[in-house]
Amino acid sequence: MTLLWLRLAVILYGVAALAVLPAALYNRPRWRHIAVPAAFLGAFFHFVSIAETLYAAHRALPVDTHETLSMLGLLLVVGFLILAARYRTVSFGIFLLPIAVLLAIVPAFHPGHEQIAYPLVRTGWILLHIALLLAAYAAMFLSLIASMLYLIQERRLKEKRTESQRGWLPPLETLDQIGLNSLRFGLPCMTAGLLIGSVLAIQSIGPAFFADPKVLLSIAMWIAYILMIYIRSNSGLRGRRAVYLSCFVFLVMVGVWAANSLSAVHRFKTP
């Protein structure tokens, strides 16, 4: 049943991804009434699938690469729903919903059988560690999209497009607020997630944990994240430079994720 729920979620995400195009690009409110409910139902079935998977495996955390990516896809959809409710915009769904489909479709039809390479302790805390870091990744991605949309909207305004031509994008102030608030939300998530992981790793592995490549990259990512928030908050950085800065930090995050293959703590293996 877990795969059935996840496959149903993928279908609903696909419907929402298609419906959001006319809703956002052509300002068709009726399609919005399809996109948002479909995404909400998809997120509900997605959550049920993840919960059933973890319960059936008698564990409280995702230890499979596919499961972790699936959780990230769910968080992106939740971000889309929050933005749709808070800011009355579905523009972000053009990017978030297709990515959620891609992240969920692999575990839906080709579930993995990996396990984490190092024995874990206190699985409840490990689940919180993973969930907080995934939330930080999702927040960073939202900030990147907001910066890109800001650049598009700014260019349209400079070209003096009519209101009907640029109406699918939120105002510049709203886009800037979304980008900065996403970063501010992600920072405590990342900080808490790294602290929890560090404490648990020190208890089970010892000081050698800090020599792990993924840990070193994670510290660099945290520093880059703080610098980006500081620069954006104090210099009012927007437009093209904000996109470049967000892309840099996002690439650091991708590097941290890729470092799983080099990590003795976070690497996944097939039993």
PDB file of C-alpha atoms in Angstrom:
ATOM      1  CA  MET A   1       0.000   0.000   0.000  1.00  0.00           C
ATOM      2  CA  THR A   2       2.907   2.361   0.631  1.00  0.00           C
ATOM      3  CA  LEU A   3       3.880   2.317  -3.038  1.00  0.00           C
ATOM      4  CA  LEU A   4       0.243   2.792  -4.032  1.00  0.00           C
ATOM      5  CA  TRP A   5      -0.024   5.959  -1.923  1.00  0.00           C
ATOM      6  CA  LEU A   6       3.260   7.272  -3.271  1.00  0.00           C
ATOM      7  CA  ARG A   7       2.267   6.578  -6.875  1.00  0.00           C
ATOM      8  CA  LEU A   8      -1.038   8.332  -6.280  1.00  0.00           C
ATOM      9  CA  ALA A   9       0.902  11.289  -4.865  1.00  0.00           C
ATOM     10  CA  VAL A  10       3.096  11.396  -7.975  1.00  0.00           C
ATOM     11  CA  ILE A  11       0.010  11.450 -10.219  1.00  0.00           C
ATOM     12  CA  LEU A  12      -1.537  14.260  -8.189  1.00  0.00           C
ATOM     13  CA  TYR A  13       1.724  16.213  -8.286  1.00  0.00           C
ATOM     14  CA  GLY A  14       1.741  15.790 -12.056  1.00  0.00           C
ATOM     15  CA  VAL A  15      -1.826  17.102 -12.303  1.00  0.00           C
ATOM     16  CA  ALA A  16      -0.901  20.063 -10.114  1.00  0.00           C
ATOM     17  CA  ALA A  17       2.245  20.757 -12.163  1.00  0.00           C
ATOM     18  CA  LEU A  18       0.184  20.895 -15.360  1.00  0.00           C
ATOM     19  CA  ALA A  19      -2.640  22.941 -13.837  1.00  0.00           C
ATOM     20  CA  VAL A  20      -0.285  25.519 -12.355  1.00  0.00           C
ATOM     21  CA  LEU A  21       0.955  26.565 -15.804  1.00  0.00           C
ATOM     22  CA  PRO A  22      -2.266  28.245 -17.024  1.00  0.00           C
ATOM     23  CA  ALA A  23      -3.000  29.373 -13.455  1.00  0.00           C
ATOM     24  CA  ALA A  24       0.309  31.249 -13.168  1.00  0.00           C
ATOM     25  CA  LEU A  25       1.292  32.145 -16.726  1.00  0.00           C
ATOM     26  CA  TYR A  26      -2.144  33.084 -18.059  1.00  0.00           C
ATOM     27  CA  ASN A  27      -3.871  34.141 -14.832  1.00  0.00           C
ATOM     28  CA  ARG A  28      -6.613  31.498 -15.010  1.00  0.00           C
ATOM     29  CA  PRO A  29      -8.085  31.259 -11.483  1.00  0.00           C
ATOM     30  CA  ARG A  30     -10.030  28.078 -12.284  1.00  0.00           C
ATOM     31  CA  TRP A  31      -6.795  26.192 -12.862  1.00  0.00           C
ATOM     32  CA  ARG A  32      -5.529  27.435  -9.518  1.00  0.00           C
ATOM     33  CA  HIS A  33      -8.502  25.681  -7.909  1.00  0.00           C
ATOM     34  CA  ILE A  34      -7.192  22.462  -9.460  1.00  0.00           C
ATOM     35  CA  ALA A  35      -3.470  22.946  -8.838  1.00  0.00           C
ATOM     36  CA  VAL A  36      -3.605  23.760  -5.127  1.00  0.00           C
ATOM     37  CA  PRO A  37      -6.045  21.000  -4.037  1.00  0.00           C
ATOM     38  CA  ALA A  38      -4.205  18.435  -6.180  1.00  0.00           C
ATOM     39  CA  ALA A  39      -0.887  19.413  -4.592  1.00  0.00           C
ATOM     40  CA  PHE A  40      -2.447  19.281  -1.116  1.00  0.00           C
ATOM     41  CA  LEU A  41      -3.896  15.802  -1.683  1.00  0.00           C
ATOM     42  CA  GLY A  42      -0.622  14.653  -3.184  1.00  0.00           C
ATOM     43  CA  ALA A  43       1.263  15.887  -0.124  1.00  0.00           C
ATOM     44  CA  PHE A  44      -1.209  14.075   2.143  1.00  0.00           C
ATOM     45  CA  PHE A  45      -0.814  10.732   0.350  1.00  0.00           C
ATOM     46  CA  HIS A  46       2.938  11.294   0.169  1.00  0.00           C
ATOM     47  CA  PHE A  47       3.096  11.748   3.932  1.00  0.00           C
ATOM     48  CA  VAL A  48       0.982   8.644   4.478  1.00  0.00           C
ATOM     49  CA  SER A  49       3.318   6.655   2.224  1.00  0.00           C
ATOM     50  CA  ILE A  50       6.439   7.776   4.090  1.00  0.00           C
ATOM     51  CA  ALA A  51       4.842   7.122   7.488  1.00  0.00           C
ATOM     52  CA  GLU A  52       3.718   3.620   6.455  1.00  0.00           C
ATOM     53  CA  THR A  53       7.140   2.844   4.991  1.00  0.00           C
ATOM     54  CA  LEU A  54       8.949   3.767   8.184  1.00  0.00           C
ATOM     55  CA  TYR A  55       6.411   1.964  10.354  1.00  0.00           C
ATOM     56  CA  ALA A  56       6.594  -1.196   8.262  1.00  0.00           C
ATOM     57  CA  ALA A  57      10.393  -1.155   8.468  1.00  0.00           C
ATOM     58  CA  HIS A  58      10.206  -0.715  12.271  1.00  0.00           C
ATOM     59  CA  ARG A  59      12.335   2.388  12.166  1.00  0.00           C
ATOM     60  CA  ALA A  60      11.725   6.080  12.605  1.00  0.00           C
ATOM     61  CA  LEU A  61      14.010   7.523   9.969  1.00  0.00           C
ATOM     62  CA  PRO A  62      14.728   7.267   6.257  1.00  0.00           C
ATOM     63  CA  VAL A  63      18.003   5.412   5.707  1.00  0.00           C
ATOM     64  CA  ASP A  64      17.564   4.923   1.986  1.00  0.00           C
ATOM     65  CA  THR A  65      18.651   7.488  -0.604  1.00  0.00           C
ATOM     66  CA  HIS A  66      15.294   7.286  -2.373  1.00  0.00           C
ATOM     67  CA  GLU A  67      13.373   7.799   0.848  1.00  0.00           C
ATOM     68  CA  THR A  68      15.438  10.863   1.697  1.00  0.00           C
ATOM     69  CA  LEU A  69      14.882  12.392  -1.755  1.00  0.00           C
ATOM     70  CA  SER A  70      11.197  11.585  -1.433  1.00  0.00           C
ATOM     71  CA  MET A  71      11.041  13.516   1.847  1.00  0.00           C
ATOM     72  CA  LEU A  72      12.745  16.483   0.171  1.00  0.00           C
ATOM     73  CA  GLY A  73      10.115  16.414  -2.572  1.00  0.00           C
ATOM     74  CA  LEU A  74       7.364  16.463   0.048  1.00  0.00           C
ATOM     75  CA  LEU A  75       8.935  19.486   1.753  1.00  0.00           C
ATOM     76  CA  LEU A  76       9.081  21.355  -1.564  1.00  0.00           C
ATOM     77  CA  VAL A  77       5.367  20.765  -2.113  1.00  0.00           C
ATOM     78  CA  VAL A  78       4.644  21.932   1.428  1.00  0.00           C
ATOM     79  CA  GLY A  79       6.634  25.073   0.632  1.00  0.00           C
ATOM     80  CA  PHE A  80       4.514  25.637  -2.474  1.00  0.00           C
ATOM     81  CA  LEU A  81       1.312  25.259  -0.452  1.00  0.00           C
ATOM     82  CA  ILE A  82       2.534  27.691   2.212  1.00  0.00           C
ATOM     83  CA  LEU A  83       3.403  30.298  -0.417  1.00  0.00           C
ATOM     84  CA  ALA A  84       0.047  29.805  -2.136  1.00  0.00           C
ATOM     85  CA  ALA A  85      -1.784  30.370   1.155  1.00  0.00           C
ATOM     86  CA  ARG A  86       0.411  33.141   2.567  1.00  0.00           C
ATOM     87  CA  TYR A  87       1.217  35.193  -0.529  1.00  0.00           C
ATOM     88  CA  ARG A  88      -1.586  34.111  -2.870  1.00  0.00           C
ATOM     89  CA  THR A  89       0.875  33.118  -5.581  1.00  0.00           C
ATOM     90  CA  VAL A  90       1.273  29.839  -7.464  1.00  0.00           C
ATOM     91  CA  SER A  91       4.210  31.014  -9.575  1.00  0.00           C
ATOM     92  CA  PHE A  92       6.679  28.954  -7.548  1.00  0.00           C
ATOM     93  CA  GLY A  93       4.763  25.814  -8.504  1.00  0.00           C
ATOM     94  CA  ILE A  94       6.133  26.089 -12.041  1.00  0.00           C
ATOM     95  CA  PHE A  95       9.488  25.018 -10.602  1.00  0.00           C
ATOM     96  CA  LEU A  96       8.667  23.200  -7.360  1.00  0.00           C
ATOM     97  CA  LEU A  97       5.983  20.785  -8.548  1.00  0.00           C
ATOM     98  CA  PRO A  98       7.903  19.225 -11.478  1.00  0.00           C
ATOM     99  CA  ILE A  99      10.933  18.770  -9.223  1.00  0.00           C
ATOM    100  CA  ALA A 100       8.721  17.101  -6.605  1.00  0.00           C
ATOM    101  CA  VAL A 101       7.489  14.719  -9.300  1.00  0.00           C
ATOM    102  CA  LEU A 102      11.067  13.836 -10.264  1.00  0.00           C
ATOM    103  CA  LEU A 103      12.112  13.291  -6.640  1.00  0.00           C
ATOM    104  CA  ALA A 104       9.118  11.061  -5.859  1.00  0.00           C
ATOM    105  CA  ILE A 105       8.756   9.106  -9.091  1.00  0.00           C
ATOM    106  CA  VAL A 106      11.919   7.005  -8.621  1.00  0.00           C
ATOM    107  CA  PRO A 107      11.045   5.643  -5.153  1.00  0.00           C
ATOM    108  CA  ALA A 108       7.440   5.222  -6.314  1.00  0.00           C
ATOM    109  CA  PHE A 109       8.344   2.809  -9.108  1.00  0.00           C
ATOM    110  CA  HIS A 110      11.871   1.661  -8.217  1.00  0.00           C
ATOM    111  CA  PRO A 111      12.212   1.595  -4.433  1.00  0.00           C
ATOM    112  CA  GLY A 112      15.753   1.225  -3.150  1.00  0.00           C
ATOM    113  CA  HIS A 113      17.142  -1.211  -0.602  1.00  0.00           C
ATOM    114  CA  GLU A 114      20.078   0.716   0.809  1.00  0.00           C
ATOM    115  CA  GLN A 115      21.030   1.109   4.423  1.00  0.00           C
ATOM    116  CA  ILE A 116      23.178   3.680   6.125  1.00  0.00           C
ATOM    117  CA  ALA A 117      26.754   2.494   6.435  1.00  0.00           C
ATOM    118  CA  TYR A 118      27.159   3.311  10.131  1.00  0.00           C
ATOM    119  CA  PRO A 119      24.945   1.973  12.936  1.00  0.00           C
ATOM    120  CA  LEU A 120      22.696   4.722  14.280  1.00  0.00           C
ATOM    121  CA  VAL A 121      21.661   5.501  17.815  1.00  0.00           C
ATOM    122  CA  ARG A 122      18.656   7.396  19.125  1.00  0.00           C
ATOM    123  CA  THR A 123      16.744   7.178  15.886  1.00  0.00           C
ATOM    124  CA  GLY A 124      14.220   9.803  16.993  1.00  0.00           C
ATOM    125  CA  TRP A 125      16.971  12.415  17.143  1.00  0.00           C
ATOM    126  CA  ILE A 126      18.404  11.203  13.840  1.00  0.00           C
ATOM    127  CA  LEU A 127      14.995  11.687  12.210  1.00  0.00           C
ATOM    128  CA  LEU A 128      14.924  15.255  13.541  1.00  0.00           C
ATOM    129  CA  HIS A 129      18.474  15.780  12.253  1.00  0.00           C
ATOM    130  CA  ILE A 130      17.505  14.644   8.743  1.00  0.00           C
ATOM    131  CA  ALA A 131      14.193  16.515   8.685  1.00  0.00           C
ATOM    132  CA  LEU A 132      15.775  19.810   9.787  1.00  0.00           C
ATOM    133  CA  LEU A 133      18.539  19.634   7.200  1.00  0.00           C
ATOM    134  CA  LEU A 134      16.094  18.754   4.428  1.00  0.00           C
ATOM    135  CA  ALA A 135      13.957  21.726   5.493  1.00  0.00           C
ATOM    136  CA  ALA A 136      17.057  23.936   5.207  1.00  0.00           C
ATOM    137  CA  TYR A 137      17.760  22.566   1.714  1.00  0.00           C
ATOM    138  CA  ALA A 138      14.163  23.236   0.664  1.00  0.00           C
ATOM    139  CA  ALA A 139      14.318  26.778   2.091  1.00  0.00           C
ATOM    140  CA  MET A 140      17.533  27.455   0.187  1.00  0.00           C
ATOM    141  CA  PHE A 141      15.942  26.264  -3.035  1.00  0.00           C
ATOM    142  CA  LEU A 142      12.898  28.484  -2.438  1.00  0.00           C
ATOM    143  CA  SER A 143      15.210  31.455  -1.930  1.00  0.00           C
ATOM    144  CA  LEU A 144      16.994  30.656  -5.180  1.00  0.00           C
ATOM    145  CA  ILE A 145      13.720  30.523  -7.105  1.00  0.00           C
ATOM    146  CA  ALA A 146      12.568  33.784  -5.503  1.00  0.00           C
ATOM    147  CA  SER A 147      15.801  35.479  -6.589  1.00  0.00           C
ATOM    148  CA  MET A 148      15.404  34.198 -10.147  1.00  0.00           C
ATOM    149  CA  LEU A 149      11.784  35.360 -10.325  1.00  0.00           C
ATOM    150  CA  TYR A 150      12.851  38.727  -8.906  1.00  0.00           C
ATOM    151  CA  LEU A 151      15.307  39.085 -11.763  1.00  0.00           C
ATOM    152  CA  ILE A 152      12.653  38.174 -14.335  1.00  0.00           C
ATOM    153  CA  GLN A 153      10.104  40.567 -12.873  1.00  0.00           C
ATOM    154  CA  GLU A 154      12.646  43.380 -12.644  1.00  0.00           C
ATOM    155  CA  ARG A 155      13.566  42.957 -16.299  1.00  0.00           C
ATOM    156  CA  ARG A 156       9.915  42.949 -17.325  1.00  0.00           C
ATOM    157  CA  LEU A 157       9.314  46.157 -15.406  1.00  0.00           C
ATOM    158  CA  LYS A 158      12.306  47.818 -17.040  1.00  0.00           C
ATOM    159  CA  GLU A 159      10.944  46.810 -20.434  1.00  0.00           C
ATOM    160  CA  LYS A 160       7.650  48.431 -19.427  1.00  0.00           C
ATOM    161  CA  ARG A 161       5.541  45.371 -20.011  1.00  0.00           C
ATOM    162  CA  THR A 162       1.801  45.745 -19.508  1.00  0.00           C
ATOM    163  CA  GLU A 163       0.208  44.512 -16.310  1.00  0.00           C
ATOM    164  CA  SER A 164      -1.381  41.565 -18.104  1.00  0.00           C
ATOM    165  CA  GLN A 165       2.010  40.413 -19.389  1.00  0.00           C
ATOM    166  CA  ARG A 166       3.722  40.452 -16.009  1.00  0.00           C
ATOM    167  CA  GLY A 167       0.737  39.640 -13.838  1.00  0.00           C
ATOM    168  CA  TRP A 168       1.799  36.044 -13.249  1.00  0.00           C
ATOM    169  CA  LEU A 169       4.682  37.183 -11.039  1.00  0.00           C
ATOM    170  CA  PRO A 170       4.314  38.646  -7.534  1.00  0.00           C
ATOM    171  CA  PRO A 171       5.559  42.200  -6.884  1.00  0.00           C
ATOM    172  CA  LEU A 172       9.290  42.714  -6.428  1.00  0.00           C
ATOM    173  CA  GLU A 173       8.870  43.458  -2.733  1.00  0.00           C
ATOM    174  CA  THR A 174       6.996  40.192  -2.209  1.00  0.00           C
ATOM    175  CA  LEU A 175       9.622  38.170  -4.067  1.00  0.00           C
ATOM    176  CA  ASP A 176      12.408  39.765  -2.046  1.00  0.00           C
ATOM    177  CA  GLN A 177      10.508  39.075   1.179  1.00  0.00           C
ATOM    178  CA  ILE A 178       9.962  35.429   0.232  1.00  0.00           C
ATOM    179  CA  GLY A 179      13.633  34.971  -0.594  1.00  0.00           C
ATOM    180  CA  LEU A 180      14.910  36.510   2.616  1.00  0.00           C
ATOM    181  CA  ASN A 181      12.301  34.872   4.855  1.00  0.00           C
ATOM    182  CA  SER A 182      13.132  31.484   3.335  1.00  0.00           C
ATOM    183  CA  LEU A 183      16.770  31.960   4.287  1.00  0.00           C
ATOM    184  CA  ARG A 184      15.854  33.098   7.779  1.00  0.00           C
ATOM    185  CA  PHE A 185      13.698  30.005   8.216  1.00  0.00           C
ATOM    186  CA  GLY A 186      16.392  27.716   6.862  1.00  0.00           C
ATOM    187  CA  LEU A 187      19.229  28.968   9.074  1.00  0.00           C
ATOM    188  CA  PRO A 188      17.872  27.751  12.444  1.00  0.00           C
ATOM    189  CA  CYS A 189      16.852  24.479  10.779  1.00  0.00           C
ATOM    190  CA  MET A 190      20.359  23.975   9.447  1.00  0.00           C
ATOM    191  CA  THR A 191      22.004  25.034  12.707  1.00  0.00           C
ATOM    192  CA  ALA A 192      19.860  22.733  14.848  1.00  0.00           C
ATOM    193  CA  GLY A 193      20.215  19.867  12.383  1.00  0.00           C
ATOM    194  CA  LEU A 194      24.012  20.120  12.340  1.00  0.00           C
ATOM    195  CA  LEU A 195      24.217  20.421  16.136  1.00  0.00           C
ATOM    196  CA  ILE A 196      22.020  17.362  16.699  1.00  0.00           C
ATOM    197  CA  GLY A 197      24.011  15.327  14.189  1.00  0.00           C
ATOM    198  CA  SER A 198      27.312  16.433  15.731  1.00  0.00           C
ATOM    199  CA  VAL A 199      26.302  15.535  19.276  1.00  0.00           C
ATOM    200  CA  LEU A 200      25.045  12.087  18.276  1.00  0.00           C
ATOM    201  CA  ALA A 201      28.102  11.415  16.120  1.00  0.00           C
ATOM    202  CA  ILE A 202      30.523  12.410  18.858  1.00  0.00           C
ATOM    203  CA  GLN A 203      28.778  10.053  21.272  1.00  0.00           C
ATOM    204  CA  SER A 204      28.942   7.109  18.857  1.00  0.00           C
ATOM    205  CA  ILE A 205      32.091   7.811  16.821  1.00  0.00           C
ATOM    206  CA  GLY A 206      34.207  10.271  18.762  1.00  0.00           C
ATOM    207  CA  PRO A 207      36.264  13.299  17.663  1.00  0.00           C
ATOM    208  CA  ALA A 208      37.186  11.520  14.383  1.00  0.00           C
ATOM    209  CA  PHE A 209      33.719  12.536  13.197  1.00  0.00           C
ATOM    210  CA  PHE A 210      35.004  16.061  12.484  1.00  0.00           C
ATOM    211  CA  ALA A 211      37.522  14.732   9.950  1.00  0.00           C
ATOM    212  CA  ASP A 212      34.720  13.355   7.781  1.00  0.00           C
ATOM    213  CA  PRO A 213      34.578  15.134   4.366  1.00  0.00           C
ATOM    214  CA  LYS A 214      30.825  15.638   4.548  1.00  0.00           C
ATOM    215  CA  VAL A 215      31.107  17.215   7.990  1.00  0.00           C
ATOM    216  CA  LEU A 216      33.760  19.681   6.814  1.00  0.00           C
ATOM    217  CA  LEU A 217      31.667  20.625   3.792  1.00  0.00           C
ATOM    218  CA  SER A 218      28.593  20.987   6.014  1.00  0.00           C
ATOM    219  CA  ILE A 219      30.428  23.476   8.220  1.00  0.00           C
ATOM    220  CA  ALA A 220      31.471  25.413   5.104  1.00  0.00           C
ATOM    221  CA  MET A 221      27.853  25.353   3.907  1.00  0.00           C
ATOM    222  CA  TRP A 222      26.638  26.715   7.258  1.00  0.00           C
ATOM    223  CA  ILE A 223      29.172  29.570   7.125  1.00  0.00           C
ATOM    224  CA  ALA A 224      28.200  30.399   3.521  1.00  0.00           C
ATOM    225  CA  TYR A 225      24.524  30.355   4.518  1.00  0.00           C
ATOM    226  CA  ILE A 226      25.135  32.847   7.348  1.00  0.00           C
ATOM    227  CA  LEU A 227      27.196  35.117   5.096  1.00  0.00           C
ATOM    228  CA  MET A 228      24.469  35.123   2.461  1.00  0.00           C
ATOM    229  CA  ILE A 229      21.805  36.142   4.992  1.00  0.00           C
ATOM    230  CA  TYR A 230      24.084  38.837   6.407  1.00  0.00           C
ATOM    231  CA  ILE A 231      24.892  40.257   2.972  1.00  0.00           C
ATOM    232  CA  ARG A 232      21.279  40.220   1.829  1.00  0.00           C
ATOM    233  CA  SER A 233      19.984  41.742   5.063  1.00  0.00           C
ATOM    234  CA  ASN A 234      22.553  44.525   5.388  1.00  0.00           C
ATOM    235  CA  SER A 235      23.365  45.476   1.798  1.00  0.00           C
ATOM    236  CA  GLY A 236      19.906  44.982   0.278  1.00  0.00           C
ATOM    237  CA  LEU A 237      21.402  42.658  -2.316  1.00  0.00           C
ATOM    238  CA  ARG A 238      18.858  41.877  -5.039  1.00  0.00           C
ATOM    239  CA  GLY A 239      18.599  41.029  -8.692  1.00  0.00           C
ATOM    240  CA  ARG A 240      21.426  39.354 -10.595  1.00  0.00           C
ATOM    241  CA  ARG A 241      23.927  39.425  -7.716  1.00  0.00           C
ATOM    242  CA  ALA A 242      21.434  37.806  -5.378  1.00  0.00           C
ATOM    243  CA  VAL A 243      20.912  35.040  -7.943  1.00  0.00           C
ATOM    244  CA  TYR A 244      24.677  34.480  -8.211  1.00  0.00           C
ATOM    245  CA  LEU A 245      25.059  34.362  -4.431  1.00  0.00           C
ATOM    246  CA  SER A 246      22.128  31.974  -4.032  1.00  0.00           C
ATOM    247  CA  CYS A 247      23.489  29.738  -6.811  1.00  0.00           C
ATOM    248  CA  PHE A 248      26.865  29.588  -5.097  1.00  0.00           C
ATOM    249  CA  VAL A 249      25.410  28.486  -1.756  1.00  0.00           C
ATOM    250  CA  PHE A 250      23.074  26.045  -3.530  1.00  0.00           C
ATOM    251  CA  LEU A 251      26.050  24.481  -5.320  1.00  0.00           C
ATOM    252  CA  VAL A 252      27.774  24.120  -1.950  1.00  0.00           C
ATOM    253  CA  MET A 253      24.678  22.252  -0.737  1.00  0.00           C
ATOM    254  CA  VAL A 254      24.807  19.981  -3.775  1.00  0.00           C
ATOM    255  CA  GLY A 255      28.453  19.304  -2.959  1.00  0.00           C
ATOM    256  CA  VAL A 256      27.519  18.418   0.621  1.00  0.00           C
ATOM    257  CA  TRP A 257      24.913  15.962  -0.654  1.00  0.00           C
ATOM    258  CA  ALA A 258      27.383  14.437  -3.146  1.00  0.00           C
ATOM    259  CA  ALA A 259      29.904  13.992  -0.330  1.00  0.00           C
ATOM    260  CA  ASN A 260      27.793  11.083   0.961  1.00  0.00           C
ATOM    261  CA  SER A 261      29.850   8.821  -1.291  1.00  0.00           C
ATOM    262  CA  LEU A 262      33.034   9.910   0.516  1.00  0.00           C
ATOM    263  CA  SER A 263      31.618   9.883   4.016  1.00  0.00           C
ATOM    264  CA  ALA A 264      32.129   7.073   6.487  1.00  0.00           C
ATOM    265  CA  VAL A 265      29.135   8.283   8.518  1.00  0.00           C
ATOM    266  CA  HIS A 266      26.511   9.251   5.934  1.00  0.00           C
ATOM    267  CA  ARG A 267      27.271   6.855   3.094  1.00  0.00           C
ATOM    268  CA  PHE A 268      24.533   4.498   2.002  1.00  0.00           C
ATOM    269  CA  LYS A 269      25.226   0.879   1.094  1.00  0.00           C
ATOM    270  CA  THR A 270      23.260  -2.033  -0.323  1.00  0.00           C
ATOM    271  CA  PRO A 271      22.834  -4.922   2.136  1.00  0.00           C
TER     272      PRO A 271
END
